[in-house]
Amino acid sequence: MSLRTEGLAKAFGGVTAVDGATVEIREGAINGLIGPNGSGKTTFFNLVTGLIRPDAGRVLYKGKEITAWSPHRIAHAGLGRTFQLCRIFPRMTVLENMLVAVRRTRLRELLAGSRNAAEVERARHWLHRMGIEHLEHAEARHLSYGQQKLLELAAIFMGDPDLVLLDEPAGGVNPALIDRIVTLVRDLNAEGRTFLVVEHNMDVVMGMCDHVVVFDRGAPICEGTPETVQSDPRVLEAYLGV
């Protein structure tokens, strides 16, 4: 077991965003998390990664309860994530963004020119994997949105995560870049990384994921292979009202 939630719940005011969600993410697989808008997917991500605290339930990672852990501690334990809107430092260079992500280098030291040679080498390795190594000296704000997504993904791997949560990786990028991201995820999964992907692009989800969990109204209603969930009447009702 890589990640498991038990009875996870969160409400904002009188609106229940996640409602008793018990979910198990399959280790070594590319897991998909889908559902209609407002079904609780991003809130679920935020609960799992410690950005918000649940009202009830718990989160288990590698057999340990991490429900009350800080986002930094959770990331240090091997769980990384991206966001729907890229979180980068726009006025720092691509390489500086990578080095800050390590968290061993103090920002003040980095800006003063102090760099660890091993970390720089590791950063360049991941930039090369993403195909943006030629941009290492460019300020992040000058990158295209798709390139910023690749930078955010590269920065996550500076922490060497075992489980990576991707929030809308195909959102707002062109088809060629979507294909590159899908290929990267498959390659990294083949190397032993587990993924959990929230995505509205059903072609991407069904073509990339091994196992899919479907949310509706804050809770899972179906899970299985892409073929299984596509034909499940509960999924059709949630998406199409049929």
Short mmCIF file of N, CA and C in Angstrom, two decimals, residues 63-172:
data_model
loop_
_atom_site.label_atom_id
_atom_site.label_comp_id
_atom_site.label_asym_id
_atom_site.label_seq_id
_atom_site.Cartn_x
_atom_site.Cartn_y
_atom_site.Cartn_z
N GLY A 63 2.03 3.05 5.41
CA GLY A 63 1.64 2.44 6.67
C GLY A 63 1.68 3.36 7.87
N LYS A 64 2.11 4.62 7.69
CA LYS A 64 2.16 5.57 8.80
C LYS A 64 1.05 6.60 8.65
N GLU A 65 0.46 6.98 9.78
CA GLU A 65 -0.55 8.04 9.71
C GLU A 65 0.13 9.39 9.58
N ILE A 66 -0.26 10.15 8.55
CA ILE A 66 0.35 11.45 8.29
C ILE A 66 -0.70 12.57 8.36
N THR A 67 -1.86 12.28 8.91
CA THR A 67 -2.99 13.22 8.89
C THR A 67 -2.63 14.60 9.42
N ALA A 68 -1.87 14.65 10.49
CA ALA A 68 -1.56 15.93 11.12
C ALA A 68 -0.19 16.49 10.72
N TRP A 69 0.46 15.86 9.76
CA TRP A 69 1.79 16.30 9.36
C TRP A 69 1.72 17.59 8.55
N SER A 70 2.79 18.37 8.58
CA SER A 70 2.89 19.58 7.78
C SER A 70 3.19 19.21 6.32
N PRO A 71 2.87 20.10 5.37
CA PRO A 71 3.19 19.82 3.97
C PRO A 71 4.67 19.53 3.75
N HIS A 72 5.54 20.25 4.46
CA HIS A 72 6.98 20.04 4.29
C HIS A 72 7.38 18.64 4.75
N ARG A 73 6.84 18.22 5.89
CA ARG A 73 7.18 16.89 6.41
C ARG A 73 6.65 15.80 5.48
N ILE A 74 5.47 16.00 4.95
CA ILE A 74 4.89 15.02 4.02
C ILE A 74 5.74 14.93 2.75
N ALA A 75 6.16 16.07 2.22
CA ALA A 75 7.02 16.07 1.02
C ALA A 75 8.34 15.38 1.32
N HIS A 76 8.90 15.65 2.49
CA HIS A 76 10.17 15.03 2.87
C HIS A 76 10.04 13.51 3.01
N ALA A 77 8.84 13.03 3.33
CA ALA A 77 8.60 11.60 3.48
C ALA A 77 8.49 10.89 2.13
N GLY A 78 8.41 11.67 1.03
CA GLY A 78 8.41 11.04 -0.28
C GLY A 78 7.16 11.23 -1.10
N LEU A 79 6.34 12.21 -0.73
CA LEU A 79 5.10 12.47 -1.46
C LEU A 79 5.17 13.87 -2.07
N GLY A 80 5.22 13.93 -3.40
CA GLY A 80 5.31 15.22 -4.08
C GLY A 80 4.05 15.51 -4.86
N ARG A 81 3.84 16.81 -5.18
CA ARG A 81 2.62 17.15 -5.94
C ARG A 81 2.84 18.40 -6.78
N THR A 82 2.05 18.48 -7.85
CA THR A 82 1.95 19.71 -8.63
C THR A 82 0.58 20.33 -8.34
N PHE A 83 0.37 21.53 -8.91
CA PHE A 83 -0.87 22.26 -8.69
C PHE A 83 -1.53 22.62 -10.02
N GLN A 84 -2.82 22.92 -9.97
CA GLN A 84 -3.52 23.32 -11.19
C GLN A 84 -2.86 24.54 -11.81
N LEU A 85 -2.50 25.50 -10.98
CA LEU A 85 -1.74 26.67 -11.43
C LEU A 85 -0.32 26.53 -10.92
N CYS A 86 0.64 26.63 -11.83
CA CYS A 86 2.04 26.37 -11.49
C CYS A 86 2.51 27.22 -10.32
N ARG A 87 3.23 26.61 -9.41
CA ARG A 87 3.83 27.32 -8.29
C ARG A 87 5.34 27.37 -8.50
N ILE A 88 5.80 28.47 -9.10
CA ILE A 88 7.21 28.67 -9.35
C ILE A 88 7.58 30.08 -8.91
N PHE A 89 8.87 30.36 -8.88
CA PHE A 89 9.35 31.70 -8.58
C PHE A 89 9.62 32.39 -9.92
N PRO A 90 8.73 33.29 -10.35
CA PRO A 90 8.81 33.80 -11.73
C PRO A 90 10.05 34.61 -12.03
N ARG A 91 10.64 35.30 -11.05
CA ARG A 91 11.79 36.16 -11.31
C ARG A 91 13.12 35.48 -10.99
N MET A 92 13.05 34.21 -10.67
CA MET A 92 14.27 33.41 -10.50
C MET A 92 14.50 32.59 -11.76
N THR A 93 15.74 32.21 -12.01
CA THR A 93 16.04 31.40 -13.19
C THR A 93 15.49 29.99 -13.00
N VAL A 94 15.44 29.28 -14.09
CA VAL A 94 14.98 27.89 -14.05
C VAL A 94 15.86 27.08 -13.10
N LEU A 95 17.17 27.24 -13.20
CA LEU A 95 18.07 26.49 -12.32
C LEU A 95 17.87 26.88 -10.87
N GLU A 96 17.69 28.17 -10.60
CA GLU A 96 17.46 28.61 -9.22
C GLU A 96 16.17 28.02 -8.66
N ASN A 97 15.13 27.93 -9.48
CA ASN A 97 13.89 27.29 -9.05
C ASN A 97 14.14 25.85 -8.64
N MET A 98 14.97 25.17 -9.38
CA MET A 98 15.28 23.78 -9.08
C MET A 98 16.04 23.66 -7.75
N LEU A 99 16.98 24.55 -7.52
CA LEU A 99 17.80 24.47 -6.31
C LEU A 99 17.01 24.86 -5.07
N VAL A 100 16.12 25.83 -5.19
CA VAL A 100 15.26 26.19 -4.06
C VAL A 100 14.38 25.01 -3.66
N ALA A 101 13.96 24.22 -4.65
CA ALA A 101 13.08 23.08 -4.38
C ALA A 101 13.72 22.04 -3.48
N VAL A 102 15.06 22.00 -3.46
CA VAL A 102 15.75 21.01 -2.63
C VAL A 102 15.55 21.30 -1.16
N ARG A 103 15.41 22.60 -0.82
CA ARG A 103 15.17 23.05 0.55
C ARG A 103 16.39 22.92 1.45
N ARG A 104 17.47 22.38 0.92
CA ARG A 104 18.72 22.36 1.71
C ARG A 104 19.48 23.68 1.52
N THR A 105 19.22 24.32 0.37
CA THR A 105 19.90 25.57 0.06
C THR A 105 19.05 26.74 0.52
N ARG A 106 19.58 27.56 1.39
CA ARG A 106 18.85 28.75 1.83
C ARG A 106 18.72 29.74 0.68
N LEU A 107 17.58 30.38 0.57
CA LEU A 107 17.33 31.30 -0.53
C LEU A 107 18.38 32.41 -0.56
N ARG A 108 18.73 32.94 0.61
CA ARG A 108 19.71 34.03 0.66
C ARG A 108 21.07 33.56 0.13
N GLU A 109 21.47 32.33 0.51
CA GLU A 109 22.74 31.78 0.03
C GLU A 109 22.70 31.55 -1.47
N LEU A 110 21.55 31.08 -1.96
CA LEU A 110 21.42 30.81 -3.38
C LEU A 110 21.57 32.09 -4.19
N LEU A 111 20.88 33.14 -3.76
CA LEU A 111 20.94 34.40 -4.49
C LEU A 111 22.31 35.05 -4.38
N ALA A 112 23.07 34.68 -3.36
CA ALA A 112 24.42 35.20 -3.20
C ALA A 112 25.44 34.42 -4.02
N GLY A 113 24.96 33.38 -4.70
CA GLY A 113 25.85 32.61 -5.57
C GLY A 113 26.38 31.33 -4.97
N SER A 114 25.93 30.98 -3.76
CA SER A 114 26.39 29.74 -3.12
C SER A 114 25.55 28.57 -3.61
N ARG A 115 26.23 27.60 -4.27
CA ARG A 115 25.52 26.45 -4.82
C ARG A 115 26.27 25.17 -4.54
N ASN A 116 25.52 24.13 -4.25
CA ASN A 116 26.08 22.81 -4.03
C ASN A 116 26.23 22.12 -5.38
N ALA A 117 27.45 21.68 -5.70
CA ALA A 117 27.73 21.12 -7.03
C ALA A 117 26.89 19.88 -7.31
N ALA A 118 26.70 19.04 -6.30
CA ALA A 118 25.91 17.82 -6.50
C ALA A 118 24.45 18.16 -6.79
N GLU A 119 23.93 19.18 -6.11
CA GLU A 119 22.54 19.58 -6.34
C GLU A 119 22.37 20.21 -7.72
N VAL A 120 23.37 20.97 -8.16
CA VAL A 120 23.31 21.54 -9.50
C VAL A 120 23.30 20.43 -10.55
N GLU A 121 24.14 19.43 -10.35
CA GLU A 121 24.18 18.31 -11.29
C GLU A 121 22.85 17.57 -11.32
N ARG A 122 22.27 17.38 -10.14
CA ARG A 122 20.96 16.70 -10.07
C ARG A 122 19.89 17.54 -10.75
N ALA A 123 19.92 18.85 -10.53
CA ALA A 123 18.95 19.74 -11.17
C ALA A 123 19.05 19.65 -12.68
N ARG A 124 20.25 19.68 -13.20
CA ARG A 124 20.45 19.60 -14.65
C ARG A 124 19.99 18.26 -15.22
N HIS A 125 20.16 17.21 -14.42
CA HIS A 125 19.67 15.90 -14.85
C HIS A 125 18.16 15.94 -15.08
N TRP A 126 17.42 16.51 -14.11
CA TRP A 126 15.97 16.52 -14.22
C TRP A 126 15.48 17.50 -15.27
N LEU A 127 16.19 18.61 -15.45
CA LEU A 127 15.84 19.52 -16.54
C LEU A 127 16.02 18.83 -17.89
N HIS A 128 17.06 18.02 -17.98
CA HIS A 128 17.28 17.26 -19.22
C HIS A 128 16.16 16.24 -19.44
N ARG A 129 15.74 15.58 -18.37
CA ARG A 129 14.65 14.60 -18.50
C ARG A 129 13.37 15.27 -19.01
N MET A 130 13.15 16.52 -18.61
CA MET A 130 11.96 17.24 -19.02
C MET A 130 12.12 17.93 -20.38
N GLY A 131 13.35 17.94 -20.90
CA GLY A 131 13.59 18.56 -22.19
C GLY A 131 13.70 20.07 -22.15
N ILE A 132 14.03 20.64 -20.98
CA ILE A 132 14.13 22.10 -20.87
C ILE A 132 15.49 22.52 -20.32
N GLU A 133 16.49 21.66 -20.51
CA GLU A 133 17.82 21.98 -19.97
C GLU A 133 18.42 23.24 -20.61
N HIS A 134 18.00 23.55 -21.83
CA HIS A 134 18.53 24.72 -22.53
C HIS A 134 18.00 26.03 -21.93
N LEU A 135 17.05 25.92 -21.03
CA LEU A 135 16.44 27.12 -20.45
C LEU A 135 16.93 27.41 -19.03
N GLU A 136 17.98 26.75 -18.58
CA GLU A 136 18.35 26.85 -17.16
C GLU A 136 18.68 28.26 -16.71
N HIS A 137 19.15 29.11 -17.61
CA HIS A 137 19.51 30.48 -17.22
C HIS A 137 18.38 31.49 -17.48
N ALA A 138 17.27 31.02 -18.04
CA ALA A 138 16.13 31.91 -18.31
C ALA A 138 15.32 32.13 -17.04
N GLU A 139 14.78 33.34 -16.87
CA GLU A 139 13.86 33.57 -15.77
C GLU A 139 12.58 32.79 -16.03
N ALA A 140 12.04 32.21 -14.99
CA ALA A 140 10.88 31.32 -15.14
C ALA A 140 9.68 32.04 -15.76
N ARG A 141 9.56 33.34 -15.53
CA ARG A 141 8.42 34.08 -16.07
C ARG A 141 8.44 34.17 -17.59
N HIS A 142 9.60 33.92 -18.20
CA HIS A 142 9.71 34.00 -19.65
C HIS A 142 9.40 32.66 -20.34
N LEU A 143 9.18 31.62 -19.55
CA LEU A 143 8.84 30.32 -20.12
C LEU A 143 7.37 30.30 -20.54
N SER A 144 7.06 29.46 -21.51
CA SER A 144 5.65 29.24 -21.85
C SER A 144 4.98 28.52 -20.69
N TYR A 145 3.64 28.53 -20.70
CA TYR A 145 2.92 27.87 -19.61
C TYR A 145 3.26 26.38 -19.55
N GLY A 146 3.37 25.76 -20.71
CA GLY A 146 3.73 24.35 -20.74
C GLY A 146 5.12 24.10 -20.19
N GLN A 147 6.06 24.97 -20.52
CA GLN A 147 7.42 24.84 -19.99
C GLN A 147 7.45 25.06 -18.49
N GLN A 148 6.60 25.96 -17.99
CA GLN A 148 6.51 26.16 -16.54
C GLN A 148 5.99 24.91 -15.85
N LYS A 149 5.06 24.22 -16.50
CA LYS A 149 4.56 22.96 -15.93
C LYS A 149 5.67 21.93 -15.86
N LEU A 150 6.49 21.87 -16.90
CA LEU A 150 7.62 20.93 -16.89
C LEU A 150 8.63 21.31 -15.81
N LEU A 151 8.85 22.61 -15.61
CA LEU A 151 9.74 23.06 -14.55
C LEU A 151 9.21 22.66 -13.18
N GLU A 152 7.93 22.87 -12.95
CA GLU A 152 7.33 22.49 -11.67
C GLU A 152 7.49 20.99 -11.43
N LEU A 153 7.27 20.18 -12.48
CA LEU A 153 7.41 18.74 -12.35
C LEU A 153 8.85 18.36 -12.09
N ALA A 154 9.79 18.99 -12.80
CA ALA A 154 11.21 18.70 -12.58
C ALA A 154 11.61 19.03 -11.15
N ALA A 155 11.13 20.16 -10.62
CA ALA A 155 11.48 20.58 -9.26
C ALA A 155 11.01 19.58 -8.22
N ILE A 156 9.86 18.97 -8.46
CA ILE A 156 9.34 17.97 -7.53
C ILE A 156 10.33 16.81 -7.38
N PHE A 157 10.95 16.41 -8.49
CA PHE A 157 11.83 15.25 -8.45
C PHE A 157 13.18 15.55 -7.80
N MET A 158 13.45 16.81 -7.50
CA MET A 158 14.62 17.13 -6.69
C MET A 158 14.49 16.52 -5.30
N GLY A 159 13.26 16.29 -4.86
CA GLY A 159 13.01 15.68 -3.55
C GLY A 159 12.93 14.17 -3.59
N ASP A 160 13.11 13.57 -4.78
CA ASP A 160 13.10 12.11 -4.95
C ASP A 160 11.85 11.45 -4.38
N PRO A 161 10.66 11.89 -4.80
CA PRO A 161 9.42 11.32 -4.25
C PRO A 161 9.15 9.90 -4.78
N ASP A 162 8.50 9.11 -3.94
CA ASP A 162 8.04 7.79 -4.36
C ASP A 162 6.64 7.87 -4.98
N LEU A 163 5.85 8.80 -4.47
CA LEU A 163 4.48 9.00 -4.94
C LEU A 163 4.33 10.44 -5.40
N VAL A 164 3.82 10.62 -6.62
CA VAL A 164 3.66 11.97 -7.18
C VAL A 164 2.19 12.19 -7.51
N LEU A 165 1.63 13.28 -6.97
CA LEU A 165 0.25 13.67 -7.25
C LEU A 165 0.27 14.79 -8.29
N LEU A 166 -0.34 14.55 -9.42
CA LEU A 166 -0.37 15.53 -10.51
C LEU A 166 -1.78 16.10 -10.62
N ASP A 167 -1.90 17.41 -10.46
CA ASP A 167 -3.21 18.08 -10.51
C ASP A 167 -3.35 18.77 -11.86
N GLU A 168 -4.14 18.19 -12.74
CA GLU A 168 -4.41 18.71 -14.08
C GLU A 168 -3.12 18.92 -14.90
N PRO A 169 -2.31 17.86 -15.09
CA PRO A 169 -1.06 18.04 -15.84
C PRO A 169 -1.28 18.42 -17.30
N ALA A 170 -2.43 18.06 -17.88
CA ALA A 170 -2.68 18.37 -19.29
C ALA A 170 -3.44 19.68 -19.48
N GLY A 171 -3.81 20.34 -18.40
CA GLY A 171 -4.62 21.55 -18.49
C GLY A 171 -3.85 22.72 -19.07
N GLY A 172 -4.37 23.32 -20.14
CA GLY A 172 -3.80 24.53 -20.70
C GLY A 172 -2.56 24.34 -21.53
#
